[in-house]
Coordinates of C-alpha atoms in Angstrom, one line a residue:
M1 CA 81.7 86.9 101.5
E2 CA 80.5 90.3 102.7
R3 CA 79.4 88.8 106.0
W4 CA 82.9 87.4 106.6
V5 CA 84.6 90.6 105.5
D6 CA 82.5 92.8 107.8
S7 CA 82.9 90.4 110.7
V8 CA 86.7 90.3 110.5
Y9 CA 87.0 94.0 109.9
R10 CA 85.0 94.8 113.0
E11 CA 87.3 92.6 115.1
L12 CA 90.4 94.4 113.9
S13 CA 91.9 97.4 115.7
P14 CA 92.9 100.4 113.7
R15 CA 96.6 99.2 113.9
E16 CA 95.6 95.7 112.7
R17 CA 93.6 97.2 109.8
L18 CA 96.7 99.2 108.8
G19 CA 98.8 96.1 109.1
Q20 CA 96.6 94.4 106.5
L21 CA 98.1 96.8 103.9
I22 CA 101.7 95.8 104.5
M23 CA 103.5 92.9 102.8
P24 CA 107.1 92.5 103.9
I25 CA 109.7 90.5 102.0
I26 CA 110.9 87.5 104.0
Y27 CA 113.6 84.9 103.4
P28 CA 112.2 81.4 104.4
V29 CA 114.9 80.3 106.8
P30 CA 113.4 77.8 109.4
A31 CA 116.0 78.8 112.0
D32 CA 114.4 82.3 112.0
S33 CA 110.9 81.1 112.6
T34 CA 110.7 82.1 116.2
Q35 CA 111.9 85.6 115.4
L36 CA 109.5 85.8 112.5
L37 CA 106.6 84.8 114.7
E38 CA 107.5 87.5 117.1
R39 CA 107.7 90.0 114.2
L40 CA 104.3 88.9 112.9
K41 CA 102.7 89.4 116.3
R42 CA 104.3 92.9 116.6
E43 CA 104.0 94.1 113.1
Q44 CA 100.7 92.4 112.2
W45 CA 101.3 92.1 108.4
G46 CA 98.5 91.3 106.0
G47 CA 100.7 89.1 103.8
I48 CA 104.3 88.0 102.9
L49 CA 106.4 87.8 99.8
F50 CA 109.0 85.1 100.3
Q51 CA 112.4 85.4 98.7
K52 CA 115.0 82.7 97.9
G53 CA 114.8 79.4 99.7
L54 CA 113.7 75.7 99.3
L55 CA 110.3 74.2 98.9
A56 CA 109.9 72.3 102.2
E57 CA 111.5 75.1 104.2
Q58 CA 109.1 77.7 102.8
R59 CA 106.1 75.4 103.2
Q60 CA 107.0 74.7 106.8
L61 CA 107.4 78.4 107.6
T62 CA 104.2 79.2 105.8
L63 CA 102.2 76.8 108.0
R64 CA 103.7 78.2 111.2
L65 CA 103.0 81.8 110.3
Q66 CA 99.5 81.0 109.1
Q67 CA 98.7 79.2 112.3
A68 CA 99.9 82.2 114.3
A69 CA 98.2 84.9 112.2
R70 CA 94.9 86.3 113.5
T71 CA 93.8 86.9 109.9
P72 CA 94.9 84.6 107.1
L73 CA 98.0 85.8 105.4
L74 CA 98.2 86.4 101.6
I75 CA 101.4 84.5 100.5
A76 CA 103.0 85.9 97.3
L77 CA 105.6 84.7 94.9
D78 CA 107.9 86.3 92.3
G79 CA 107.2 83.5 89.8
E80 CA 107.5 84.9 86.3
W81 CA 109.1 81.6 85.2
G82 CA 107.6 79.5 87.9
L83 CA 108.6 78.7 91.5
Y84 CA 112.3 78.1 90.5
M85 CA 112.7 81.9 90.2
R86 CA 112.8 81.9 94.0
L87 CA 112.9 78.2 95.1
K88 CA 115.9 76.4 93.8
D89 CA 114.6 72.8 94.1
A90 CA 111.4 73.6 92.1
P91 CA 111.1 72.8 88.4
R92 CA 112.9 75.2 86.1
Y93 CA 111.2 76.7 83.1
P94 CA 112.5 78.9 80.3
R95 CA 112.0 82.7 80.6
S96 CA 109.0 84.3 78.9
Q97 CA 110.8 85.6 75.8
Q98 CA 112.1 82.1 75.1
I99 CA 108.6 80.5 75.0
A100 CA 106.7 83.5 73.4
A101 CA 106.1 81.4 70.2
A102 CA 104.3 78.7 72.1
S103 CA 100.6 78.1 71.4
T104 CA 98.3 80.0 73.7
Q105 CA 96.9 76.6 74.8
L106 CA 100.4 75.6 76.0
L107 CA 101.1 78.9 77.7
E108 CA 97.7 78.6 79.5
A109 CA 98.6 75.1 80.5
Y110 CA 101.9 76.4 81.8
G111 CA 100.1 79.0 83.9
R112 CA 97.7 76.3 85.3
E113 CA 100.7 74.1 86.2
V114 CA 102.5 77.0 88.0
A115 CA 99.2 77.7 89.8
R116 CA 98.9 74.0 90.9
Q117 CA 102.4 74.2 92.4
C118 CA 101.5 77.4 94.1
R119 CA 98.4 76.0 95.7
L120 CA 100.4 73.0 97.0
M121 CA 102.8 75.5 98.6
G122 CA 100.0 77.7 100.1
I123 CA 100.9 80.5 97.7
H124 CA 97.9 82.7 96.6
I125 CA 99.5 85.4 94.5
N126 CA 102.0 85.3 91.6
F127 CA 103.7 88.6 90.7
A128 CA 103.4 87.7 87.0
P129 CA 103.1 88.1 84.1
V130 CA 105.4 90.9 82.9
L131 CA 103.3 93.2 80.6
D132 CA 106.2 95.4 79.7
V133 CA 106.9 95.7 76.0
N134 CA 110.7 95.2 75.7
S135 CA 111.1 98.0 73.2
N136 CA 114.5 99.4 74.4
P137 CA 117.4 97.0 73.6
R138 CA 119.4 98.9 76.3
N139 CA 116.9 98.0 79.0
P140 CA 119.0 96.4 81.8
V141 CA 116.1 94.9 83.9
I142 CA 113.3 93.6 81.6
G143 CA 114.8 91.8 78.7
T144 CA 113.9 88.1 78.6
R145 CA 111.4 88.6 81.4
S146 CA 109.0 90.1 78.7
F147 CA 107.2 88.0 76.2
G148 CA 108.6 90.2 73.4
S149 CA 109.4 93.6 71.8
T150 CA 105.9 94.1 70.3
V151 CA 102.5 94.8 71.7
E152 CA 101.0 91.7 70.1
E153 CA 103.7 89.3 71.4
V154 CA 103.3 90.6 74.9
K155 CA 99.5 90.6 74.9
R156 CA 99.3 87.1 73.4
G157 CA 101.8 85.4 75.8
A158 CA 101.1 87.3 79.0
L159 CA 97.4 87.0 78.9
A160 CA 97.5 83.3 78.2
Y161 CA 99.8 82.8 81.2
A162 CA 97.6 85.0 83.4
R163 CA 94.5 83.0 82.2
G164 CA 96.2 79.8 83.3
L165 CA 97.2 81.2 86.7
E166 CA 93.8 82.5 87.5
S167 CA 91.9 79.4 86.3
G168 CA 94.1 77.5 88.7
G169 CA 93.1 79.6 91.6
V170 CA 96.1 82.0 91.9
L171 CA 95.9 85.7 91.5
S172 CA 98.0 87.0 88.6
V173 CA 99.6 90.4 89.0
A174 CA 100.5 92.4 85.8
K175 CA 103.6 94.4 86.0
H176 CA 105.2 97.0 85.9
F177 CA 102.4 99.7 85.3
P178 CA 102.4 101.9 83.3
G179 CA 105.3 100.1 81.5
H180 CA 109.0 99.5 82.2
G181 CA 110.0 98.4 78.8
D182 CA 111.4 101.6 77.3
T183 CA 114.0 102.5 80.0
S184 CA 117.8 102.2 80.0
E185 CA 118.0 102.2 83.8
D186 CA 117.1 99.7 86.6
S187 CA 114.5 100.9 89.2
H188 CA 116.2 98.6 91.7
K189 CA 119.2 100.9 91.6
T190 CA 117.8 104.3 90.6
L191 CA 114.6 106.1 89.4
P192 CA 114.3 105.6 85.6
S193 CA 112.3 107.7 83.3
V194 CA 109.9 106.8 80.4
N195 CA 109.9 109.9 78.2
A196 CA 107.3 108.8 75.7
S197 CA 104.4 111.0 74.8
K198 CA 100.8 110.2 75.9
A199 CA 100.1 109.2 72.3
R200 CA 103.0 106.7 72.2
M201 CA 102.1 105.4 75.7
E202 CA 98.5 104.8 74.5
A203 CA 99.7 103.0 71.4
L204 CA 102.4 100.9 73.1
E205 CA 103.0 100.6 76.8
L206 CA 99.3 100.8 78.0
V207 CA 97.9 98.4 75.4
P208 CA 98.8 95.1 77.1
F209 CA 97.5 96.5 80.4
R210 CA 94.2 97.5 78.8
S211 CA 93.7 94.0 77.4
Y212 CA 94.6 92.4 80.8
F213 CA 92.1 94.7 82.6
A214 CA 89.4 94.0 79.9
A215 CA 89.9 90.2 80.5
G216 CA 89.0 90.7 84.2
Y217 CA 92.3 89.6 85.7
G218 CA 92.9 90.5 89.3
G219 CA 96.2 92.3 90.2
V220 CA 98.6 95.0 89.0
M221 CA 101.9 96.3 90.3
T222 CA 102.9 99.9 90.0
A223 CA 106.4 100.8 88.9
H224 CA 109.0 103.1 90.3
L225 CA 109.3 105.1 87.1
R226 CA 109.1 108.8 86.2
V227 CA 106.5 109.1 83.5
P228 CA 106.2 112.9 82.7
A229 CA 103.5 112.4 80.1
Y230 CA 101.1 111.6 83.0
D231 CA 102.8 113.3 85.9
S232 CA 105.1 116.3 85.2
T233 CA 106.3 116.5 88.9
G234 CA 108.8 113.7 88.5
R235 CA 107.1 111.6 91.1
P236 CA 107.4 107.9 90.6
A237 CA 104.3 106.2 89.1
S238 CA 104.0 104.1 92.2
L239 CA 103.7 107.2 94.4
S240 CA 101.7 109.3 92.0
Q241 CA 98.0 109.8 92.4
A242 CA 97.9 111.1 88.8
I243 CA 99.1 107.7 87.6
T244 CA 98.0 105.2 90.2
T245 CA 94.5 106.7 90.9
D246 CA 93.6 108.9 88.0
L247 CA 95.1 106.9 85.1
L248 CA 95.0 103.3 86.4
Q249 CA 91.7 103.4 88.3
R250 CA 89.6 106.2 86.9
Q251 CA 90.6 106.4 83.3
M252 CA 91.4 102.7 82.7
G253 CA 88.8 101.4 85.1
F254 CA 91.0 98.8 87.0
K255 CA 89.1 97.5 90.1
G256 CA 91.5 94.7 91.2
L257 CA 94.2 94.6 93.8
I258 CA 97.0 97.2 93.4
F259 CA 100.5 96.4 94.7
T260 CA 103.5 98.7 94.8
D261 CA 106.8 97.4 93.5
A262 CA 109.1 96.8 96.5
L263 CA 109.4 100.0 98.5
E264 CA 113.0 99.1 99.5
M265 CA 114.1 99.7 95.8
K266 CA 116.1 102.8 95.1
G267 CA 113.5 104.0 92.6
A268 CA 110.9 104.5 95.4
Q269 CA 111.9 108.1 96.1
V270 CA 110.1 110.8 98.1
K271 CA 111.0 114.4 99.2
P272 CA 113.1 114.8 102.4
G273 CA 110.8 114.4 105.5
E274 CA 108.0 112.7 103.5
S275 CA 106.8 109.3 104.5
L276 CA 107.3 106.8 101.7
I277 CA 104.7 104.3 103.1
V278 CA 102.0 107.1 103.5
A279 CA 102.8 108.5 100.0
A280 CA 102.3 105.0 98.5
L281 CA 99.0 104.5 100.2
L282 CA 97.7 108.0 99.3
A283 CA 98.7 107.5 95.7
G284 CA 96.1 104.8 95.4
N285 CA 97.9 101.5 96.1
D286 CA 96.2 98.8 98.2
I287 CA 99.2 96.6 99.3
L288 CA 102.5 98.2 100.2
L289 CA 105.1 95.7 99.3
G290 CA 108.5 95.4 100.9
P291 CA 109.0 98.5 103.0
P292 CA 112.6 98.8 104.2
Q293 CA 111.4 98.8 107.9
P294 CA 107.9 97.3 108.2
Q295 CA 107.6 98.2 111.9
Q296 CA 108.5 101.8 111.2
A297 CA 106.2 101.8 108.2
L298 CA 103.3 100.7 110.5
R299 CA 104.1 103.5 113.0
E300 CA 104.1 106.1 110.2
L301 CA 100.7 104.9 109.0
E302 CA 99.3 105.1 112.5
Q303 CA 100.6 108.6 112.9
A304 CA 99.1 109.7 109.6
L305 CA 95.8 108.1 110.5
S306 CA 95.7 109.9 113.9
K307 CA 96.5 113.2 112.2
G308 CA 93.8 112.7 109.6
E309 CA 96.3 112.5 106.7
I310 CA 94.9 109.1 106.0
P311 CA 91.0 109.4 106.1
A312 CA 89.3 106.6 108.1
Q313 CA 87.1 106.0 105.1
L314 CA 90.1 105.3 102.9
L315 CA 91.5 102.8 105.4
E316 CA 88.1 101.0 105.6
E317 CA 87.9 100.8 101.8
K318 CA 91.5 99.4 101.4
C319 CA 91.3 97.0 104.3
K320 CA 87.9 95.5 103.2
K321 CA 89.1 95.2 99.6
I322 CA 92.1 93.1 100.8
L323 CA 89.8 91.0 103.0
R324 CA 87.6 90.3 100.0
F325 CA 90.6 89.0 98.1
K326 CA 91.6 86.9 101.2
Y327 CA 88.1 85.4 101.2
A328 CA 88.3 84.5 97.5
L329 CA 91.8 83.2 97.5
I330 CA 92.1 81.6 101.0
V331 CA 88.8 81.2 102.9
H332 CA 86.5 80.0 100.2
P333 CA 88.8 77.5 98.4
G334 CA 90.1 76.2 101.8
T335 CA 93.4 74.4 102.2
S336 CA 92.6 71.0 100.7
Q337 CA 95.0 71.5 97.8
E338 CA 97.9 72.3 100.1
A339 CA 100.7 69.7 100.7
S340 CA 102.7 69.0 103.9
P341 CA 106.3 70.1 104.0
A342 CA 107.4 66.4 103.7
E343 CA 105.4 65.7 100.6
V344 CA 105.4 69.0 98.8
K345 CA 108.4 68.4 96.6
H346 CA 107.2 65.0 95.5
R347 CA 103.8 66.3 94.6
I348 CA 105.2 69.2 92.6
W349 CA 107.6 67.0 90.5
T350 CA 105.1 64.8 88.6
S351 CA 105.3 63.1 85.3
E352 CA 102.7 65.4 83.9
E353 CA 104.8 68.4 85.0
A354 CA 107.8 66.8 83.4
R355 CA 106.0 66.5 80.0
L356 CA 104.9 70.1 80.1
R357 CA 108.4 71.3 81.0
Q358 CA 109.9 69.3 78.2
Q359 CA 107.6 71.0 75.7
L360 CA 108.6 74.4 77.0
E361 CA 112.3 73.5 77.1
Q362 CA 112.2 72.4 73.4
L363 CA 110.7 75.8 72.5
G364 CA 113.3 77.6 74.6
T365 CA 116.2 75.8 73.0
K366 CA 114.8 76.4 69.5
R367 CA 114.4 80.1 70.3
A368 CA 118.0 80.3 71.6
K369 CA 119.4 78.7 68.5
E370 CA 117.4 81.1 66.3
Q371 CA 118.8 84.1 68.2
D372 CA 122.4 82.8 68.3
P373 CA 123.6 81.3 65.0
T374 CA 126.7 79.9 66.7
A375 CA 124.5 77.8 69.0
A376 CA 124.3 74.9 66.6
T377 CA 128.1 74.8 66.3
G378 CA 130.8 74.6 68.9
A379 CA 131.4 78.4 68.9
A380 CA 129.0 79.2 71.7
S381 CA 130.5 76.9 74.2
R382 CA 134.0 77.9 73.2
R383 CA 133.2 81.5 74.0
K384 CA 132.5 80.7 77.7

């Protein structure tokens, strides 16, 4: 691995090394492929998070972009409840809260099945599981995405799902560190606060993350949240060295790949005149997800590097770390498990997948009936 990493790193220019840290959000529209290829050449991203689309279209675009990339691209998915969360002709599974009562064996099998589908699509990273404890009933953004409202529910379900993903060769990413469960606002729209004490954070929010880290899983996503217990300046956790470096890496010992939540979200806030992308890197993140203007973000990183605001040693450390993950997720396993655009849908929708989906759907239906006493009568449908 290290020979490959060192060799690739030496061949990259400083601009290309900085590009490895950027992961834009892309909609997989085949008609846009020429424009995207030009953007890739110009902006030199290290990876891509695809948004809403269809299986064959995303697969075709992935192949074209990978063929054009000088260094293999990390392809990511928001797949908390499988590929269907973003790709509407993929199998649809219940949300995490609905299947939290499943056996850990079934949840792990579910993670492995999602990983199998990811590998067919050439997807290497799944931004899942959600490790937020849904402790605030007024939370507008977590809710059924969480495995539950208690630490034990979340630990049990999320770690089993992560175990399945990683045993299937896909990097899991725990989110949203240090915990987005106890908020009444949505970080897509504003900068929420978690006003819990350190003692409460240690006893609730941080517990699932500690268990995930102890199990050796590979990724974490930092949240756009004010957490005054750990940073009294009001800086978002994603942009806070006190949280992303001191708490996450030094105190909790996390050594895996660290992603920001999407930097285009309203919760990613900096002071006037401050570079958002530079702040995210200096806070301790490895991959800078979804900057509003990737080309401008790359220019700002270049300027900060030339001024010494970004130490050359830090860039080398971050770039080589990403390259190690690329070797483990892309180069070493190869592409033998990937499907062609023409066959990918057929290879995803198998009889084995259908049996697993049926088991999960039965659990989801049972949970819905337990939560809604009118579900067994005609009242629920009459309300619609």
